[in-house]
mmCIF file of N, CA and C in Angstrom:
data_model
loop_
_atom_site.group_PDB
_atom_site.id
_atom_site.type_symbol
_atom_site.label_atom_id
_atom_site.label_comp_id
_atom_site.label_asym_id
_atom_site.label_seq_id
_atom_site.Cartn_x
_atom_site.Cartn_y
_atom_site.Cartn_z
ATOM 1 N N UNK G 1 0.851 -1.173 0.000
ATOM 2 C CA UNK G 1 0.000 0.000 0.000
ATOM 3 C C UNK G 1 0.898 1.237 0.000
ATOM 4 N N UNK G 2 0.658 2.163 -0.889
ATOM 5 C CA UNK G 2 1.480 3.373 -0.931
ATOM 6 C C UNK G 2 0.815 4.500 -0.143
ATOM 7 N N UNK G 3 1.562 5.592 0.054
ATOM 8 C CA UNK G 3 1.055 6.703 0.868
ATOM 9 C C UNK G 3 -0.233 7.283 0.317
ATOM 10 N N UNK G 4 -0.378 7.358 -0.984
ATOM 11 C CA UNK G 4 -1.587 7.967 -1.541
ATOM 12 C C UNK G 4 -2.829 7.165 -1.185
ATOM 13 N N UNK G 5 -2.669 5.867 -0.956
ATOM 14 C CA UNK G 5 -3.817 5.054 -0.556
ATOM 15 C C UNK G 5 -4.184 5.291 0.903
ATOM 16 N N UNK G 6 -3.218 5.765 1.689
ATOM 17 C CA UNK G 6 -3.460 5.994 3.109
ATOM 18 C C UNK G 6 -3.966 7.390 3.412
ATOM 19 N N UNK G 7 -3.737 8.311 2.509
ATOM 20 C CA UNK G 7 -4.055 9.710 2.754
ATOM 21 C C UNK G 7 -5.511 10.016 2.411
ATOM 22 N N UNK G 8 -6.068 10.957 3.139
ATOM 23 C CA UNK G 8 -7.361 11.493 2.759
ATOM 24 C C UNK G 8 -7.134 12.405 1.567
ATOM 25 N N UNK G 9 -7.942 12.294 0.587
ATOM 26 C CA UNK G 9 -7.813 13.159 -0.581
ATOM 27 C C UNK G 9 -8.755 14.338 -0.441
ATOM 28 N N UNK G 10 -8.309 15.524 -0.850
ATOM 29 C CA UNK G 10 -9.220 16.674 -0.784
ATOM 30 C C UNK G 10 -10.362 16.481 -1.772
ATOM 31 N N UNK G 11 -11.527 16.819 -1.324
ATOM 32 C CA UNK G 11 -12.711 16.746 -2.169
ATOM 33 C C UNK G 11 -13.323 18.134 -2.238
ATOM 34 N N UNK G 12 -13.945 18.409 -3.308
ATOM 35 C CA UNK G 12 -14.634 19.678 -3.449
ATOM 36 C C UNK G 12 -16.112 19.392 -3.630
ATOM 37 N N UNK G 13 -16.938 20.071 -2.867
ATOM 38 C CA UNK G 13 -18.387 19.944 -2.972
ATOM 39 C C UNK G 13 -18.909 21.220 -3.588
ATOM 40 N N UNK G 14 -19.712 21.087 -4.602
ATOM 41 C CA UNK G 14 -20.285 22.266 -5.248
ATOM 42 C C UNK G 14 -21.739 22.419 -4.793
ATOM 43 N N UNK G 15 -22.032 23.549 -4.247
ATOM 44 C CA UNK G 15 -23.377 23.856 -3.795
ATOM 45 C C UNK G 15 -23.685 25.281 -4.218
ATOM 46 N N UNK G 16 -24.701 25.443 -5.018
ATOM 47 C CA UNK G 16 -25.059 26.773 -5.520
ATOM 48 C C UNK G 16 -23.858 27.456 -6.179
ATOM 49 N N UNK G 17 -23.100 26.684 -6.963
ATOM 50 C CA UNK G 17 -21.933 27.186 -7.680
ATOM 51 C C UNK G 17 -20.821 27.687 -6.758
ATOM 52 N N UNK G 18 -20.826 27.273 -5.502
ATOM 53 C CA UNK G 18 -19.773 27.638 -4.564
ATOM 54 C C UNK G 18 -19.011 26.379 -4.206
ATOM 55 N N UNK G 19 -17.712 26.407 -4.363
ATOM 56 C CA UNK G 19 -16.881 25.260 -4.005
ATOM 57 C C UNK G 19 -16.528 25.349 -2.523
ATOM 58 N N UNK G 20 -16.752 24.271 -1.801
ATOM 59 C CA UNK G 20 -16.435 24.203 -0.379
ATOM 60 C C UNK G 20 -15.305 23.200 -0.196
ATOM 61 N N UNK G 21 -14.196 23.614 0.415
ATOM 62 C CA UNK G 21 -13.076 22.711 0.669
ATOM 63 C C UNK G 21 -13.356 21.932 1.954
ATOM 64 N N UNK G 22 -12.966 20.689 1.940
ATOM 65 C CA UNK G 22 -13.140 19.812 3.086
ATOM 66 C C UNK G 22 -11.829 19.729 3.867
ATOM 67 N N UNK G 23 -11.908 19.220 5.086
ATOM 68 C CA UNK G 23 -10.718 18.983 5.888
ATOM 69 C C UNK G 23 -9.914 17.860 5.249
ATOM 70 N N UNK G 24 -8.606 18.053 5.160
ATOM 71 C CA UNK G 24 -7.733 17.054 4.564
ATOM 72 C C UNK G 24 -6.525 16.813 5.459
ATOM 73 N N UNK G 25 -5.932 15.653 5.301
ATOM 74 C CA UNK G 25 -4.640 15.331 5.889
ATOM 75 C C UNK G 25 -3.704 15.158 4.710
ATOM 76 N N UNK G 26 -2.593 15.886 4.738
ATOM 77 C CA UNK G 26 -1.653 15.843 3.611
ATOM 78 C C UNK G 26 -0.232 15.954 4.137
ATOM 79 N N UNK G 27 0.739 15.536 3.329
ATOM 80 C CA UNK G 27 2.129 15.701 3.742
ATOM 81 C C UNK G 27 2.452 17.174 3.997
ATOM 82 N N UNK G 28 3.191 17.419 5.057
ATOM 83 C CA UNK G 28 3.591 18.794 5.374
ATOM 84 C C UNK G 28 4.579 19.293 4.330
ATOM 85 N N UNK G 29 4.518 20.597 4.100
ATOM 86 C CA UNK G 29 5.428 21.259 3.175
ATOM 87 C C UNK G 29 6.172 22.349 3.948
ATOM 88 N N UNK G 30 7.237 22.858 3.352
ATOM 89 C CA UNK G 30 8.069 23.854 4.031
ATOM 90 C C UNK G 30 7.254 25.042 4.523
ATOM 91 N N UNK G 31 6.270 25.484 3.751
ATOM 92 C CA UNK G 31 5.482 26.657 4.159
ATOM 93 C C UNK G 31 4.558 26.359 5.347
ATOM 94 N N UNK G 32 4.416 25.089 5.732
ATOM 95 C CA UNK G 32 3.587 24.717 6.887
ATOM 96 C C UNK G 32 4.343 24.821 8.208
ATOM 97 N N UNK G 33 5.666 24.873 8.152
ATOM 98 C CA UNK G 33 6.485 24.818 9.369
ATOM 99 C C UNK G 33 6.131 25.922 10.368
ATOM 100 N N UNK G 34 5.976 27.190 9.973
ATOM 101 C CA UNK G 34 5.607 28.197 10.982
ATOM 102 C C UNK G 34 4.289 27.879 11.707
ATOM 103 N N UNK G 35 3.290 27.430 10.995
ATOM 104 C CA UNK G 35 2.015 27.077 11.627
ATOM 105 C C UNK G 35 2.182 25.874 12.545
ATOM 106 N N UNK G 36 2.965 24.891 12.122
ATOM 107 C CA UNK G 36 3.207 23.712 12.951
ATOM 108 C C UNK G 36 3.918 24.093 14.244
ATOM 109 N N UNK G 37 4.917 24.959 14.135
ATOM 110 C CA UNK G 37 5.640 25.401 15.331
ATOM 111 C C UNK G 37 4.737 26.186 16.268
ATOM 112 N N UNK G 38 3.857 27.025 15.730
ATOM 113 C CA UNK G 38 2.944 27.794 16.574
ATOM 114 C C UNK G 38 1.955 26.872 17.289
ATOM 115 N N UNK G 39 1.447 25.877 16.574
ATOM 116 C CA UNK G 39 0.537 24.900 17.192
ATOM 117 C C UNK G 39 1.261 24.130 18.283
ATOM 118 N N UNK G 40 2.489 23.707 17.993
ATOM 119 C CA UNK G 40 3.271 22.981 18.989
ATOM 120 C C UNK G 40 3.486 23.849 20.240
ATOM 121 N N UNK G 41 3.889 25.099 20.045
ATOM 122 C CA UNK G 41 4.150 25.991 21.172
ATOM 123 C C UNK G 41 2.872 26.266 21.963
ATOM 124 N N UNK G 42 1.800 26.639 21.291
ATOM 125 C CA UNK G 42 0.540 26.939 21.979
ATOM 126 C C UNK G 42 0.026 25.731 22.763
ATOM 127 N N UNK G 43 0.105 24.552 22.153
ATOM 128 C CA UNK G 43 -0.366 23.337 22.816
ATOM 129 C C UNK G 43 0.511 22.969 23.999
ATOM 130 N N UNK G 44 1.819 23.124 23.834
ATOM 131 C CA UNK G 44 2.743 22.792 24.917
ATOM 132 C C UNK G 44 2.562 23.729 26.102
ATOM 133 N N UNK G 45 2.387 25.011 25.831
ATOM 134 C CA UNK G 45 2.148 25.977 26.910
ATOM 135 C C UNK G 45 0.862 25.659 27.661
ATOM 136 N N UNK G 46 -0.168 25.295 26.940
ATOM 137 C CA UNK G 46 -1.462 24.988 27.554
ATOM 138 C C UNK G 46 -1.412 23.690 28.361
ATOM 139 N N UNK G 47 -0.805 22.662 27.795
ATOM 140 C CA UNK G 47 -0.786 21.347 28.446
ATOM 141 C C UNK G 47 0.198 21.287 29.612
ATOM 142 N N UNK G 48 1.239 22.110 29.563
ATOM 143 C CA UNK G 48 2.289 22.060 30.585
ATOM 144 C C UNK G 48 2.465 23.430 31.228
ATOM 145 N N UNK G 49 1.375 23.978 31.733
ATOM 146 C CA UNK G 49 1.432 25.327 32.297
ATOM 147 C C UNK G 49 2.268 25.408 33.571
ATOM 148 N N UNK G 50 2.660 24.266 34.106
ATOM 149 C CA UNK G 50 3.512 24.225 35.300
ATOM 150 C C UNK G 50 4.996 24.347 34.949
ATOM 151 N N UNK G 51 5.314 24.324 33.664
ATOM 152 C CA UNK G 51 6.692 24.509 33.203
ATOM 153 C C UNK G 51 6.809 25.940 32.696
ATOM 154 N N UNK G 52 7.863 26.660 33.072
ATOM 155 C CA UNK G 52 7.991 28.058 32.633
ATOM 156 C C UNK G 52 7.921 28.189 31.107
ATOM 157 N N UNK G 53 7.221 29.209 30.662
ATOM 158 C CA UNK G 53 7.041 29.454 29.229
ATOM 159 C C UNK G 53 8.381 29.640 28.512
ATOM 160 N N UNK G 54 9.368 30.180 29.221
ATOM 161 C CA UNK G 54 10.687 30.376 28.612
ATOM 162 C C UNK G 54 11.291 29.058 28.123
ATOM 163 N N UNK G 55 10.995 27.985 28.851
ATOM 164 C CA UNK G 55 11.515 26.682 28.422
ATOM 165 C C UNK G 55 10.967 26.314 27.050
ATOM 166 N N UNK G 56 9.654 26.443 26.876
ATOM 167 C CA UNK G 56 9.034 26.074 25.599
ATOM 168 C C UNK G 56 9.528 26.975 24.479
ATOM 169 N N UNK G 57 9.699 28.258 24.774
ATOM 170 C CA UNK G 57 10.239 29.177 23.774
ATOM 171 C C UNK G 57 11.638 28.733 23.336
ATOM 172 N N UNK G 58 12.431 28.272 24.292
ATOM 173 C CA UNK G 58 13.801 27.859 23.980
ATOM 174 C C UNK G 58 13.848 26.575 23.159
ATOM 175 N N UNK G 59 12.752 25.855 23.099
ATOM 176 C CA UNK G 59 12.708 24.597 22.358
ATOM 177 C C UNK G 59 12.204 24.754 20.917
ATOM 178 N N UNK G 60 11.836 25.971 20.515
ATOM 179 C CA UNK G 60 11.366 26.185 19.143
ATOM 180 C C UNK G 60 12.436 25.849 18.098
ATOM 181 N N UNK G 61 13.655 26.284 18.330
ATOM 182 C CA UNK G 61 14.727 26.005 17.362
ATOM 183 C C UNK G 61 15.019 24.511 17.266
ATOM 184 N N UNK G 62 15.196 23.787 18.388
ATOM 185 C CA UNK G 62 15.394 22.337 18.261
ATOM 186 C C UNK G 62 14.210 21.637 17.587
ATOM 187 N N UNK G 63 13.010 22.105 17.865
ATOM 188 C CA UNK G 63 11.835 21.504 17.229
ATOM 189 C C UNK G 63 11.919 21.687 15.710
ATOM 190 N N UNK G 64 12.262 22.894 15.278
ATOM 191 C CA UNK G 64 12.327 23.198 13.851
ATOM 192 C C UNK G 64 13.521 22.536 13.167
ATOM 193 N N UNK G 65 14.669 22.551 13.823
ATOM 194 C CA UNK G 65 15.893 22.111 13.154
ATOM 195 C C UNK G 65 16.249 20.641 13.386
ATOM 196 N N UNK G 66 15.695 20.040 14.448
ATOM 197 C CA UNK G 66 16.059 18.649 14.760
ATOM 198 C C UNK G 66 14.868 17.703 14.686
ATOM 199 N N UNK G 67 13.848 17.962 15.498
ATOM 200 C CA UNK G 67 12.779 16.979 15.657
ATOM 201 C C UNK G 67 11.868 16.862 14.435
ATOM 202 N N UNK G 68 11.391 17.966 13.912
ATOM 203 C CA UNK G 68 10.528 17.880 12.722
ATOM 204 C C UNK G 68 11.254 17.265 11.524
ATOM 205 N N UNK G 69 12.523 17.621 11.266
ATOM 206 C CA UNK G 69 13.205 16.998 10.126
ATOM 207 C C UNK G 69 13.433 15.486 10.273
ATOM 208 N N UNK G 70 13.436 14.974 11.496
ATOM 209 C CA UNK G 70 13.607 13.539 11.712
ATOM 210 C C UNK G 70 12.370 12.733 11.348
ATOM 211 N N UNK G 71 11.238 13.396 11.237
ATOM 212 C CA UNK G 71 9.957 12.697 11.099
ATOM 213 C C UNK G 71 9.344 12.905 9.719
ATOM 214 N N UNK G 72 8.386 12.063 9.448
ATOM 215 C CA UNK G 72 7.517 12.221 8.281
ATOM 216 C C UNK G 72 6.278 12.952 8.804
ATOM 217 N N UNK G 73 6.086 14.182 8.395
ATOM 218 C CA UNK G 73 5.075 15.055 8.987
ATOM 219 C C UNK G 73 3.867 15.226 8.071
ATOM 220 N N UNK G 74 2.708 15.237 8.688
ATOM 221 C CA UNK G 74 1.441 15.441 7.983
ATOM 222 C C UNK G 74 0.675 16.555 8.691
ATOM 223 N N UNK G 75 -0.007 17.391 7.925
ATOM 224 C CA UNK G 75 -0.824 18.443 8.521
ATOM 225 C C UNK G 75 -2.298 18.135 8.306
ATOM 226 N N UNK G 76 -3.086 18.593 9.262
ATOM 227 C CA UNK G 76 -4.531 18.570 9.149
ATOM 228 C C UNK G 76 -4.912 19.980 8.717
ATOM 229 N N UNK G 77 -5.546 20.083 7.577
ATOM 230 C CA UNK G 77 -5.842 21.389 6.984
ATOM 231 C C UNK G 77 -7.344 21.515 6.766
ATOM 232 N N UNK G 78 -7.867 22.664 7.088
ATOM 233 C CA UNK G 78 -9.276 22.955 6.866
ATOM 234 C C UNK G 78 -9.371 24.352 6.274
ATOM 235 N N UNK G 79 -10.012 24.460 5.126
ATOM 236 C CA UNK G 79 -10.129 25.753 4.448
ATOM 237 C C UNK G 79 -8.775 26.447 4.313
ATOM 238 N N UNK G 80 -7.776 25.680 3.913
ATOM 239 C CA UNK G 80 -6.421 26.179 3.663
ATOM 240 C C UNK G 80 -5.695 26.677 4.905
ATOM 241 N N UNK G 81 -6.159 26.300 6.090
ATOM 242 C CA UNK G 81 -5.480 26.671 7.335
ATOM 243 C C UNK G 81 -5.048 25.400 8.063
ATOM 244 N N UNK G 82 -3.820 25.388 8.555
ATOM 245 C CA UNK G 82 -3.310 24.232 9.292
ATOM 246 C C UNK G 82 -3.940 24.234 10.685
ATOM 247 N N UNK G 83 -4.603 23.128 11.011
ATOM 248 C CA UNK G 83 -5.298 22.992 12.296
ATOM 249 C C UNK G 83 -4.585 22.050 13.254
ATOM 250 N N UNK G 84 -3.613 21.306 12.733
ATOM 251 C CA UNK G 84 -2.872 20.370 13.561
ATOM 252 C C UNK G 84 -1.864 19.629 12.711
ATOM 253 N N UNK G 85 -1.097 18.761 13.376
ATOM 254 C CA UNK G 85 -0.140 17.955 12.634
ATOM 255 C C UNK G 85 0.196 16.682 13.392
ATOM 256 N N UNK G 86 0.660 15.709 12.644
ATOM 257 C CA UNK G 86 1.124 14.440 13.192
ATOM 258 C C UNK G 86 2.492 14.156 12.593
ATOM 259 N N UNK G 87 3.345 13.530 13.395
ATOM 260 C CA UNK G 87 4.690 13.174 12.940
ATOM 261 C C UNK G 87 4.901 11.686 13.151
ATOM 262 N N UNK G 88 5.339 11.019 12.096
ATOM 263 C CA UNK G 88 5.617 9.589 12.132
ATOM 264 C C UNK G 88 7.113 9.360 12.047
ATOM 265 N N UNK G 89 7.585 8.375 12.789
ATOM 266 C CA UNK G 89 8.973 7.951 12.689
ATOM 267 C C UNK G 89 9.004 6.626 11.941
ATOM 268 N N UNK G 90 9.806 6.562 10.915
ATOM 269 C CA UNK G 90 9.964 5.351 10.102
ATOM 270 C C UNK G 90 11.111 4.539 10.660
ATOM 271 N N UNK G 91 11.203 3.263 10.420
ATOM 272 C CA UNK G 91 10.479 2.516 9.398
ATOM 273 C C UNK G 91 9.149 1.943 9.870
ATOM 274 N N UNK G 92 8.830 2.089 11.147
ATOM 275 C CA UNK G 92 7.640 1.442 11.691
ATOM 276 C C UNK G 92 6.398 2.313 11.694
ATOM 277 N N UNK G 93 6.481 3.521 11.162
ATOM 278 C CA UNK G 93 5.358 4.465 11.171
ATOM 279 C C UNK G 93 4.860 4.701 12.594
ATOM 280 N N UNK G 94 5.799 4.807 13.516
ATOM 281 C CA UNK G 94 5.499 5.095 14.922
ATOM 282 C C UNK G 94 4.992 6.524 15.033
ATOM 283 N N UNK G 95 3.812 6.705 15.638
ATOM 284 C CA UNK G 95 3.256 8.043 15.836
ATOM 285 C C UNK G 95 4.033 8.731 16.953
ATOM 286 N N UNK G 96 4.873 9.676 16.577
ATOM 287 C CA UNK G 96 5.722 10.376 17.548
ATOM 288 C C UNK G 96 5.000 11.560 18.162
ATOM 289 N N UNK G 97 4.213 12.278 17.374
ATOM 290 C CA UNK G 97 3.483 13.439 17.886
ATOM 291 C C UNK G 97 2.140 13.569 17.195
ATOM 292 N N UNK G 98 1.220 14.152 17.919
ATOM 293 C CA UNK G 98 -0.072 14.544 17.369
ATOM 294 C C UNK G 98 -0.486 15.807 18.102
ATOM 295 N N UNK G 99 -0.513 16.904 17.388
ATOM 296 C CA UNK G 99 -0.866 18.192 17.983
ATOM 297 C C UNK G 99 -2.038 18.792 17.229
ATOM 298 N N UNK G 100 -2.989 19.319 17.990
ATOM 299 C CA UNK G 100 -4.147 20.011 17.440
ATOM 300 C C UNK G 100 -4.162 21.407 18.040
ATOM 301 N N UNK G 101 -4.378 22.398 17.193
ATOM 302 C CA UNK G 101 -4.432 23.777 17.677
ATOM 303 C C UNK G 101 -5.425 23.872 18.833
ATOM 304 N N UNK G 102 -5.041 24.515 19.938
ATOM 305 C CA UNK G 102 -5.935 24.580 21.089
ATOM 306 C C UNK G 102 -7.355 25.069 20.761
ATOM 307 N N UNK G 103 -7.470 26.036 19.858
ATOM 308 C CA UNK G 103 -8.804 26.555 19.524
ATOM 309 C C UNK G 103 -9.640 25.555 18.733
ATOM 310 N N UNK G 104 -9.024 24.477 18.256
ATOM 311 C CA UNK G 104 -9.738 23.438 17.506
ATOM 312 C C UNK G 104 -10.062 22.231 18.386
ATOM 313 N N UNK G 105 -9.576 22.215 19.602
ATOM 314 C CA UNK G 105 -9.819 21.075 20.493
ATOM 315 C C UNK G 105 -11.203 21.162 21.098
ATOM 316 N N UNK G 106 -11.799 20.001 21.295
ATOM 317 C CA UNK G 106 -13.094 19.934 21.965
ATOM 318 C C UNK G 106 -14.291 19.991 21.043
ATOM 319 N N UNK G 107 -14.067 19.982 19.734
ATOM 320 C CA UNK G 107 -15.193 20.015 18.804
ATOM 321 C C UNK G 107 -15.646 18.627 18.470
#
């Protein structure tokens, strides 16, 4: 089974001549990195409020330069906005991270 068989494909629904984009999961691209880092930081601050915020800020560079490049990253996108991401470690497709933007949690 190849990756395209595992991925959700974007679909377009036409209603009254208006195209509506659906939520998709797709491979992350370089332009997604700032949104992924912001989601990671916001989620980490919220989930670990007992750890000083300076610590999480100091981890942005290692996250960008070390951890994300080690993984196969996918973004969850809705209406062209990144809402979350997942990172897999190969060769076993181990789910290393799953982050959802705090404002998208609980729906």
